[in-house]
Coordinates of C-alpha atoms and ligand atoms in Angstrom, one line a residue:
M1 CA 21.6 31.6 -19.4
S2 CA 19.9 30.7 -22.6
G3 CA 17.3 27.9 -22.6
L4 CA 19.6 25.6 -24.6
K5 CA 22.6 26.2 -22.3
Q6 CA 20.5 25.6 -19.3
R7 CA 19.2 22.3 -20.7
E8 CA 22.8 21.3 -21.5
T9 CA 23.9 22.1 -17.9
E10 CA 20.9 20.1 -16.5
V11 CA 21.8 17.1 -18.7
R12 CA 25.4 17.3 -17.6
D13 CA 24.5 17.6 -13.9
L14 CA 22.1 14.6 -14.2
S15 CA 24.8 12.5 -15.9
E16 CA 27.4 13.4 -13.2
A17 CA 24.9 12.6 -10.4
L18 CA 24.1 9.2 -12.1
T19 CA 27.8 8.4 -12.3
S20 CA 28.3 8.9 -8.6
F21 CA 25.0 7.1 -7.8
L22 CA 26.2 4.1 -9.7
E23 CA 29.5 4.1 -7.8
A24 CA 27.6 4.1 -4.5
Y25 CA 24.9 1.6 -5.7
P26 CA 26.6 -0.7 -8.2
S27 CA 23.8 -3.3 -8.0
Y28 CA 21.5 -0.7 -9.7
G29 CA 23.4 -1.6 -12.9
K30 CA 21.9 -5.1 -12.8
T31 CA 18.4 -3.6 -13.1
S32 CA 19.0 -2.0 -16.5
A33 CA 16.3 -4.1 -18.1
I34 CA 13.9 -1.7 -16.4
D35 CA 15.4 1.2 -18.4
E36 CA 14.7 -0.7 -21.6
L37 CA 11.2 -1.5 -20.4
R38 CA 10.6 2.1 -19.6
E39 CA 11.5 3.2 -23.1
K40 CA 9.3 0.5 -24.6
D41 CA 6.4 -0.2 -22.3
Y42 CA 6.1 2.9 -20.2
A43 CA 7.2 5.4 -23.0
R44 CA 4.2 7.6 -22.2
L45 CA 5.9 8.8 -19.0
D46 CA 8.8 10.5 -20.7
A47 CA 6.9 11.4 -23.8
Q48 CA 4.6 13.5 -21.6
G49 CA 7.3 14.7 -19.2
H50 CA 5.8 13.0 -16.1
I51 CA 7.9 12.3 -13.0
Y52 CA 5.7 9.7 -11.4
L53 CA 6.5 9.2 -7.7
D54 CA 3.3 7.7 -6.3
F55 CA 3.7 4.0 -6.8
T56 CA 2.3 3.4 -3.3
G57 CA -0.8 5.1 -4.4
A58 CA -1.0 3.1 -7.6
S59 CA 1.5 1.2 -9.8
L60 CA 1.6 2.0 -13.5
Y61 CA 0.6 -0.5 -16.2
A62 CA 2.8 -1.5 -19.1
E63 CA 1.5 -0.9 -22.6
S64 CA 1.9 -4.7 -23.3
Q65 CA -0.6 -5.6 -20.5
L66 CA -3.2 -3.5 -22.3
V67 CA -2.5 -5.0 -25.7
R68 CA -2.7 -8.5 -24.4
H69 CA -6.0 -7.8 -22.6
L70 CA -7.5 -6.0 -25.6
Q71 CA -6.5 -8.8 -28.0
L72 CA -8.2 -11.3 -25.7
L73 CA -11.4 -9.2 -25.6
K74 CA -11.4 -8.5 -29.3
G75 CA -10.9 -12.1 -30.3
N76 CA -13.5 -13.8 -28.1
V77 CA -17.1 -13.6 -27.1
F78 CA -17.5 -13.8 -23.3
G79 CA -20.8 -14.1 -21.3
N80 CA -21.5 -13.9 -17.6
P81 CA -19.6 -16.8 -16.0
H82 CA -21.2 -19.7 -14.1
S83 CA -23.6 -20.9 -16.8
L84 CA -22.9 -23.9 -19.0
N85 CA -23.4 -22.1 -22.4
P86 CA -20.3 -21.7 -24.5
T87 CA -19.6 -18.0 -23.9
S88 CA -20.2 -18.4 -20.2
S89 CA -18.0 -21.4 -19.8
A90 CA -15.2 -19.7 -21.8
M91 CA -15.3 -16.9 -19.2
T92 CA -15.6 -19.3 -16.2
D93 CA -12.4 -21.0 -17.4
L94 CA -10.5 -17.6 -17.5
V95 CA -11.8 -16.6 -14.1
E96 CA -10.5 -19.9 -12.6
R97 CA -7.3 -19.5 -14.6
A98 CA -6.8 -16.1 -13.0
R99 CA -7.5 -17.5 -9.6
N100 CA -5.0 -20.3 -10.0
R101 CA -2.4 -17.8 -11.3
V102 CA -2.9 -15.7 -8.2
L103 CA -2.3 -18.7 -5.9
R104 CA 0.7 -19.8 -7.9
Y105 CA 2.2 -16.2 -7.9
F106 CA 2.0 -16.2 -4.1
N107 CA 3.3 -19.8 -3.9
A108 CA 0.1 -20.7 -2.0
S109 CA -1.0 -24.3 -2.0
H110 CA -4.6 -24.9 -3.2
N111 CA -5.1 -27.2 -0.3
E112 CA -4.2 -24.5 2.1
Y113 CA -5.3 -21.1 0.7
L114 CA -8.3 -19.7 -1.2
A115 CA -8.1 -16.7 -3.5
I116 CA -11.3 -14.7 -3.2
F117 CA -11.7 -11.9 -5.7
T118 CA -12.9 -8.6 -4.3
Q119 CA -13.1 -5.1 -5.5
N120 CA -9.9 -4.0 -3.8
A121 CA -7.9 -4.6 -0.6
S122 CA -10.5 -2.6 1.4
G123 CA -13.2 -5.0 0.2
A124 CA -11.0 -8.0 1.3
L125 CA -10.6 -6.4 4.7
R126 CA -14.3 -5.8 5.1
L127 CA -15.0 -9.4 4.2
V128 CA -12.9 -10.5 7.2
G129 CA -14.1 -7.7 9.6
E130 CA -17.8 -8.2 9.1
A131 CA -17.6 -12.0 9.4
Y132 CA -15.0 -12.5 12.1
P133 CA -16.6 -14.0 15.2
F134 CA -15.9 -11.1 17.5
N135 CA -17.6 -11.1 20.9
E136 CA -16.9 -9.9 24.4
N137 CA -14.4 -12.7 24.9
A138 CA -12.5 -11.9 21.7
R139 CA -9.7 -9.4 21.1
F140 CA -8.8 -7.2 18.1
L141 CA -5.1 -6.1 18.2
L142 CA -3.7 -3.8 15.5
T143 CA -0.7 -1.6 15.1
F144 CA -1.0 2.1 15.4
D145 CA 0.4 2.4 11.9
N146 CA -2.4 0.9 9.7
H147 CA -4.4 1.9 6.8
N148 CA -8.0 3.1 7.5
S149 CA -9.4 0.0 5.9
V150 CA -7.8 -2.0 8.7
N151 CA -8.6 0.6 11.4
G152 CA -12.3 0.3 10.3
I153 CA -12.4 -3.3 11.4
R154 CA -12.4 -1.9 15.0
E155 CA -16.0 -0.8 14.4
F156 CA -17.1 -4.4 13.6
A157 CA -15.2 -5.5 16.7
R158 CA -16.7 -2.9 19.0
S159 CA -20.2 -3.4 17.7
K160 CA -19.9 -7.0 19.0
R161 CA -18.3 -5.8 22.3
A162 CA -14.8 -7.1 21.5
P163 CA -12.0 -5.0 23.1
V164 CA -9.7 -3.2 20.6
T165 CA -6.1 -2.5 21.4
Y166 CA -3.5 -0.6 19.4
V167 CA 0.1 -1.7 19.5
P168 CA 2.2 1.5 19.8
V169 CA 4.7 2.5 17.1
E170 CA 7.8 4.3 18.3
L171 CA 9.6 7.4 17.0
P172 CA 11.8 8.1 15.2
G173 CA 12.0 4.8 13.3
M174 CA 8.2 4.2 13.4
R175 CA 8.7 0.6 14.4
V176 CA 7.0 -1.5 17.1
D177 CA 8.8 -2.5 20.3
E178 CA 8.6 -6.2 20.0
A179 CA 8.6 -6.7 23.7
V180 CA 5.4 -4.7 23.9
L181 CA 3.9 -6.7 21.1
E182 CA 4.7 -10.0 22.7
R183 CA 3.2 -8.8 26.0
L184 CA 0.0 -7.9 24.2
L185 CA 0.0 -11.2 22.3
D186 CA 0.4 -13.0 25.6
E187 CA -3.0 -11.6 26.7
P188 CA -5.5 -13.1 24.2
G189 CA -9.1 -13.0 25.1
P190 CA -10.6 -16.1 26.9
G191 CA -12.6 -17.1 23.7
E192 CA -11.5 -18.5 20.4
A193 CA -11.5 -15.3 18.4
N194 CA -8.3 -13.2 18.6
L195 CA -7.3 -11.2 15.6
L196 CA -4.0 -9.3 15.0
A197 CA -3.7 -7.0 12.0
F198 CA -0.5 -5.3 10.8
P199 CA 0.8 -4.0 7.4
A200 CA 3.7 -6.0 5.8
Q201 CA 4.8 -2.5 4.7
S202 CA 3.5 0.8 6.1
N203 CA 2.0 3.0 3.4
F204 CA 3.0 6.0 5.6
S205 CA 6.6 5.4 6.5
G206 CA 7.7 2.5 4.3
V207 CA 8.6 0.5 7.4
Q208 CA 8.4 -3.3 6.8
H209 CA 7.3 -5.0 10.0
P210 CA 8.7 -8.5 10.6
L211 CA 6.8 -11.3 9.0
D212 CA 7.9 -13.5 12.0
W213 CA 5.1 -11.9 13.9
I214 CA 2.7 -14.1 12.0
E215 CA 3.9 -17.3 13.7
L216 CA 4.6 -15.5 17.0
A217 CA 0.9 -14.5 17.1
Q218 CA -0.5 -17.8 15.7
N219 CA 1.5 -19.8 18.3
R220 CA -0.4 -17.8 21.0
G221 CA -3.8 -18.4 19.5
W222 CA -4.2 -15.4 17.3
D223 CA -5.5 -15.2 13.7
V224 CA -3.4 -12.8 11.6
I225 CA -4.4 -10.3 8.9
L226 CA -1.3 -9.4 7.0
D227 CA -2.1 -6.2 5.1
A228 CA 0.1 -6.7 2.0
A229 CA -1.4 -4.0 -0.2
A230 CA 1.7 -1.7 -0.1
F231 CA 4.3 -4.5 0.2
V232 CA 3.6 -6.7 -2.8
A233 CA 4.4 -4.2 -5.5
S234 CA 8.1 -4.6 -5.0
N235 CA 8.5 -7.5 -2.6
R236 CA 7.9 -11.2 -2.9
L237 CA 5.3 -12.6 -0.5
D238 CA 5.8 -16.4 -0.3
L239 CA 2.8 -18.0 1.3
D240 CA 4.7 -21.3 1.4
R241 CA 7.1 -19.7 3.8
W242 CA 4.8 -17.3 5.7
K243 CA 1.3 -18.4 6.6
P244 CA -0.9 -15.4 7.5
D245 CA -4.6 -16.3 7.9
F246 CA -5.8 -13.4 5.8
V247 CA -4.0 -11.3 3.1
P248 CA -5.7 -8.4 1.4
V249 CA -4.2 -7.0 -1.9
S250 CA -5.3 -4.6 -4.6
F251 CA -4.0 -5.5 -8.1
Y252 CA -3.6 -2.0 -9.4
K253 CA -1.0 -1.4 -6.7
M254 CA 1.0 -4.3 -8.1
F255 CA 0.8 -3.7 -11.8
G256 CA -1.5 -0.7 -12.5
Y257 CA -4.2 -2.4 -14.5
P258 CA -6.9 -3.5 -14.0
T259 CA -8.3 -1.2 -11.3
G260 CA -11.4 -2.5 -9.4
V261 CA -10.0 -5.9 -8.7
G262 CA -8.4 -7.1 -5.5
C263 CA -8.1 -10.4 -3.6
L264 CA -8.4 -11.9 -0.2
L265 CA -6.0 -14.8 0.2
A266 CA -7.4 -16.7 3.1
R267 CA -6.2 -19.9 4.8
R268 CA -9.0 -22.5 4.5
E269 CA -8.7 -23.2 8.2
A270 CA -9.2 -19.6 9.2
I271 CA -12.0 -18.9 6.7
A272 CA -14.0 -21.7 8.2
K273 CA -14.2 -19.5 11.3
L274 CA -15.9 -16.6 9.5
R275 CA -19.7 -16.1 9.7
R276 CA -21.0 -14.1 6.8
P277 CA -23.7 -11.7 7.8
W278 CA -25.7 -12.2 4.6
F279 CA -25.9 -14.1 1.4
A280 CA -26.1 -12.8 -2.2
G281 CA -26.3 -13.9 -5.8
G282 CA -23.4 -16.2 -6.6
T283 CA -22.6 -17.1 -2.9
I284 CA -25.2 -19.8 -2.3
T285 CA -25.9 -23.3 -3.6
V286 CA -29.6 -23.1 -2.5
A287 CA -31.7 -20.2 -1.1
S288 CA -35.4 -20.3 -0.6
V289 CA -38.0 -17.7 0.1
Q290 CA -40.8 -19.8 1.5
G291 CA -38.4 -22.3 3.1
D292 CA -36.5 -19.3 4.6
K293 CA -33.1 -21.2 4.3
Y294 CA -29.9 -20.8 2.4
Y295 CA -26.7 -22.7 2.0
L296 CA -23.5 -20.9 1.2
H297 CA -21.0 -22.4 -1.2
D298 CA -18.0 -24.1 0.5
S299 CA -15.5 -22.4 -1.8
E300 CA -14.3 -18.9 -2.8
A301 CA -17.8 -18.3 -4.3
A302 CA -19.3 -18.0 -0.8
F303 CA -17.4 -14.6 -0.5
E304 CA -17.8 -13.3 -4.0
D305 CA -21.0 -11.3 -3.9
G306 CA -22.9 -11.0 -7.2
T307 CA -21.2 -10.9 -10.5
L308 CA -17.4 -10.5 -10.5
D309 CA -15.7 -7.9 -12.7
Y310 CA -15.1 -10.9 -14.9
L311 CA -13.8 -9.2 -18.0
A312 CA -11.0 -7.6 -15.9
L313 CA -9.8 -10.9 -14.4
P314 CA -7.7 -12.1 -17.4
A315 CA -5.9 -8.8 -17.0
V316 CA -4.8 -9.9 -13.6
E317 CA -3.1 -12.9 -15.1
A318 CA -1.4 -10.6 -17.7
G319 CA -0.3 -8.3 -14.9
L320 CA 1.2 -11.1 -12.8
D321 CA 3.0 -12.5 -15.9
H322 CA 4.4 -9.0 -16.5
L323 CA 5.7 -8.8 -12.9
C324 CA 7.3 -12.2 -13.3
A325 CA 8.9 -11.3 -16.7
V326 CA 10.4 -8.1 -15.2
G327 CA 11.3 -10.1 -12.1
L328 CA 10.5 -9.1 -8.5
P329 CA 14.2 -9.2 -7.4
T330 CA 15.0 -6.7 -10.1
I331 CA 12.2 -4.4 -9.2
H332 CA 13.1 -4.7 -5.5
E333 CA 16.8 -4.0 -6.1
R334 CA 16.0 -0.9 -8.2
V335 CA 13.5 0.5 -5.6
T336 CA 16.0 -0.2 -2.8
C337 CA 18.9 1.6 -4.5
L338 CA 16.8 4.7 -5.4
T339 CA 15.3 4.8 -1.9
G340 CA 18.7 4.5 -0.2
W341 CA 20.1 7.3 -2.4
I342 CA 17.2 9.7 -2.0
L343 CA 17.0 9.2 1.8
R344 CA 20.7 10.3 2.1
E345 CA 20.3 13.3 -0.3
L346 CA 17.1 14.5 1.4
A347 CA 18.4 14.0 5.0
D348 CA 21.6 15.8 4.2
M349 CA 20.0 18.8 2.5
R350 CA 20.6 22.0 4.4
H351 CA 19.6 25.7 4.4
S352 CA 22.6 28.2 4.4
N353 CA 22.2 28.4 8.2
G354 CA 22.7 24.6 8.6
E355 CA 19.1 23.8 9.4
P356 CA 17.6 20.8 7.5
V357 CA 15.3 21.5 4.5
V358 CA 13.4 18.2 4.9
H359 CA 12.4 16.1 7.9
I360 CA 11.8 12.4 7.0
Y361 CA 9.4 10.3 9.0
G362 CA 10.6 6.7 9.6
P363 CA 13.9 4.9 8.9
L364 CA 16.7 6.7 7.2
D365 CA 18.3 3.5 5.7
T366 CA 16.9 0.7 3.6
N367 CA 17.1 -2.0 6.2
M368 CA 13.5 -3.5 6.5
R369 CA 11.9 -0.6 4.6
G370 CA 10.3 -0.3 1.2
G371 CA 10.4 2.5 -1.4
T372 CA 8.0 4.9 0.3
V373 CA 9.5 8.0 1.8
T374 CA 7.4 10.5 3.7
M375 CA 8.5 13.9 4.8
N376 CA 7.8 17.6 5.5
F377 CA 9.6 20.6 4.3
Y378 CA 10.9 23.2 6.8
D379 CA 12.3 26.7 6.3
P380 CA 15.5 28.1 7.8
D381 CA 13.5 29.1 11.0
C382 CA 12.2 25.6 11.3
R383 CA 8.7 26.5 10.3
F384 CA 7.0 23.9 8.2
F385 CA 5.7 24.4 4.7
D386 CA 2.1 23.4 4.3
H387 CA 2.0 20.1 2.5
R388 CA -0.5 21.6 0.0
V389 CA 2.1 24.2 -1.0
I390 CA 4.5 21.5 -1.7
E391 CA 1.9 19.5 -3.7
S392 CA 1.1 22.6 -5.8
A393 CA 4.7 23.3 -6.5
A394 CA 5.4 19.7 -7.4
S395 CA 2.4 19.6 -9.8
R396 CA 3.8 22.6 -11.6
A397 CA 7.0 20.6 -12.1
R398 CA 4.9 17.7 -13.4
I399 CA 5.9 15.6 -10.3
S400 CA 3.1 13.3 -9.2
L401 CA 3.4 12.7 -5.4
R402 CA 0.9 12.3 -2.6
T403 CA 0.3 14.6 0.4
G404 CA -1.9 14.4 3.5
C405 CA -2.0 11.4 5.8
F406 CA -2.6 8.7 3.1
C407 CA -5.5 7.1 5.0
N408 CA -3.1 6.2 7.8
P409 CA -4.1 8.5 10.6
G410 CA -2.0 6.7 13.2
G411 CA 1.2 7.2 11.2
G412 CA 0.3 10.9 10.7
E413 CA -0.7 11.6 14.3
L414 CA 2.5 10.0 15.6
S415 CA 5.0 11.6 13.2
L416 CA 3.4 15.0 13.3
G417 CA 3.2 15.1 17.1
I418 CA -0.5 15.3 17.3
S419 CA -1.4 14.0 20.7
E420 CA -4.5 12.3 22.1
S421 CA -5.3 15.5 24.1
D422 CA -5.0 17.7 21.0
L423 CA -7.5 15.3 19.3
D424 CA -9.8 15.2 22.3
T425 CA -9.9 19.0 22.4
C426 CA -10.6 19.3 18.7
F427 CA -13.2 16.5 18.4
A428 CA -15.0 17.9 21.5
Q429 CA -15.7 21.2 19.7
P430 CA -19.3 22.2 19.4
Q431 CA -19.6 21.9 15.6
K432 CA -20.9 18.5 14.5
R433 CA -18.2 17.8 11.9
L434 CA -14.7 19.3 11.7
T435 CA -13.5 20.3 8.3
L436 CA -9.8 19.9 7.5
D437 CA -9.4 23.7 8.0
D438 CA -11.2 23.6 11.4
F439 CA -8.9 20.9 12.4
R440 CA -5.8 22.7 11.2
H441 CA -6.9 25.8 13.1
C442 CA -7.5 23.7 16.3
I443 CA -4.0 22.1 16.3
D444 CA -2.4 25.4 15.4
G445 CA 1.3 25.3 14.9
K446 CA 1.4 21.6 13.8
S447 CA 1.3 20.2 10.3
T448 CA -1.7 18.1 9.5
G449 CA -0.2 16.2 6.7
A450 CA 3.0 15.2 5.0
V451 CA 4.5 14.7 1.6
R452 CA 5.0 11.2 0.3
I453 CA 7.0 9.9 -2.6
S454 CA 7.3 6.3 -3.7
F455 CA 9.2 4.2 -6.2
G456 CA 8.1 1.2 -8.2
I457 CA 8.4 -0.9 -11.3
A458 CA 9.0 1.9 -13.8
S459 CA 11.1 4.2 -11.7
N460 CA 14.6 5.4 -12.8
F461 CA 17.4 7.5 -11.4
A462 CA 16.2 10.6 -13.3
D463 CA 12.9 10.6 -11.3
A464 CA 14.7 10.5 -8.0
Y465 CA 17.2 13.1 -9.1
R466 CA 14.5 15.5 -10.3
F467 CA 12.7 15.2 -7.0
V468 CA 15.9 16.1 -5.1
E469 CA 16.4 19.1 -7.4
F470 CA 12.8 20.1 -6.7
A471 CA 13.4 19.8 -2.9
R472 CA 16.5 21.9 -3.2
T473 CA 14.4 24.8 -4.5
F474 CA 13.1 25.1 -1.0
A475 CA 16.6 25.8 0.5
D476 CA 16.6 29.2 2.1
K477 CA 12.9 29.8 1.2
R478 CA 10.6 31.2 3.9
A479 CA 7.4 29.4 4.7
G480 CA 4.3 31.6 4.3
R481 CA 5.8 33.6 1.5
E482 CA 5.5 31.2 -1.3
Ligands
PLP501 C1 -1.3 -0.6 3.3 C2 -2.6 -0.4 2.6 N1 -3.7 -1.1 2.9 C3 -4.8 -1.0 2.3 C4 -5.0 -0.1 1.3 C5 -6.4 0.0 0.7 O1 -6.3 -0.3 -0.7 P1 -7.6 0.0 -1.6 O2 -7.8 1.5 -1.5 O3 -7.1 -0.4 -2.9 O4 -8.7 -0.8 -1.1 C6 -4.0 0.7 0.9 C7 -4.2 1.7 -0.1 O5 -3.4 2.7 -0.2 C8 -2.7 0.5 1.6 O6 -1.7 1.3 1.2

């Protein structure tokens, strides 16, 4: 077939697939404003032929966000905030405006929540972990399925002799058995410091854990970290309705730009419990060398070490305005429709001998799940394709996706069937540090990673369709011969 004929066939197939998709998901039609936005504000995607499917890794910025930020910087002179001189106070005003905008966006009352700017969600989690009053009478409870920046808090807990317990996640849905969670919540430590951490949305499986757990835990004396980093890009988190004690977010995951700025939303009551292990420039009202004393601010400033990335903060306001202009319900609806469609297409895809091409980890419908879909590819003899092979092939097709375990080792170990005894055997090997290849060799026969795609603010049907067509190229292909 000539190049032109092939292109015509592809366009016709896409258009037919779109027609049957719209019949199955009529509410997608109500999100057409995003198609206009994509042509205008995200034109670079199609101009450069990108199929971007890593919105859980990072959202994409709209061109209009950049223009607004650049105009602000070009038209003003800004100094380091917190002085009284004119360029400084102009900047201080914008920093505080951004802070108020963040609180308003999450519907968080100023009397109840603080918005502390951090470098990213991990920085927000570290602030809590290092200052939480763990001791031998405390408990740290966390779901098996958590990002490493939440897992890492266990090291702060253990260093202060607080017991750490993982709440199991069950296959195949990768959800928690609530009876087990309740039983664990019914066993807080004898002290005042009990901390539960779970993701509002898993960055591995897309599972959305119930937000009712917040109250369930708080009623039993637990403080709650709700890791909202992967959730808030296409879901509304209303802090007037839900009252977690600590909420870490990264703004680039919500609207792509700026990077390097995140936030810890913290309940004033809960933050009063934290004991910072140090002080730094910007965090104190008074510090003395000879007097050997310091007093921390009693506001957000107590947790904002040194100089903020102040020039980036007005871009947070622009990003939140952009999300509101597009509308979270619209983004959410579009992501849900695309996710529902692709889950069915991938789950139904078969080799000629009837064996599945793809195995999806986590729920196969859109009930309580977001737009993150994680999978591995298998050949007709049920042997997996190395996720790195899939990544290379996807890159050649200009598809941006993520492979590996996405900093969520619990999700990976569970879904890939890597057991505690496999891990004990591998980590007990004589060499000091295992490389990924040593590890792969050690758990021979099992995959060490998976392939993740995710939808977001600028996704369209063509992106989903192209990935399905890409996946279909693995039908009847043999692993190890690629
Ligand atoms: C659920 C979740 N929590 C925390 C993080 C950490 O975010 P950051 O790397 O921006 O600190 C991520 C990043 O992927 C995430 O998906």
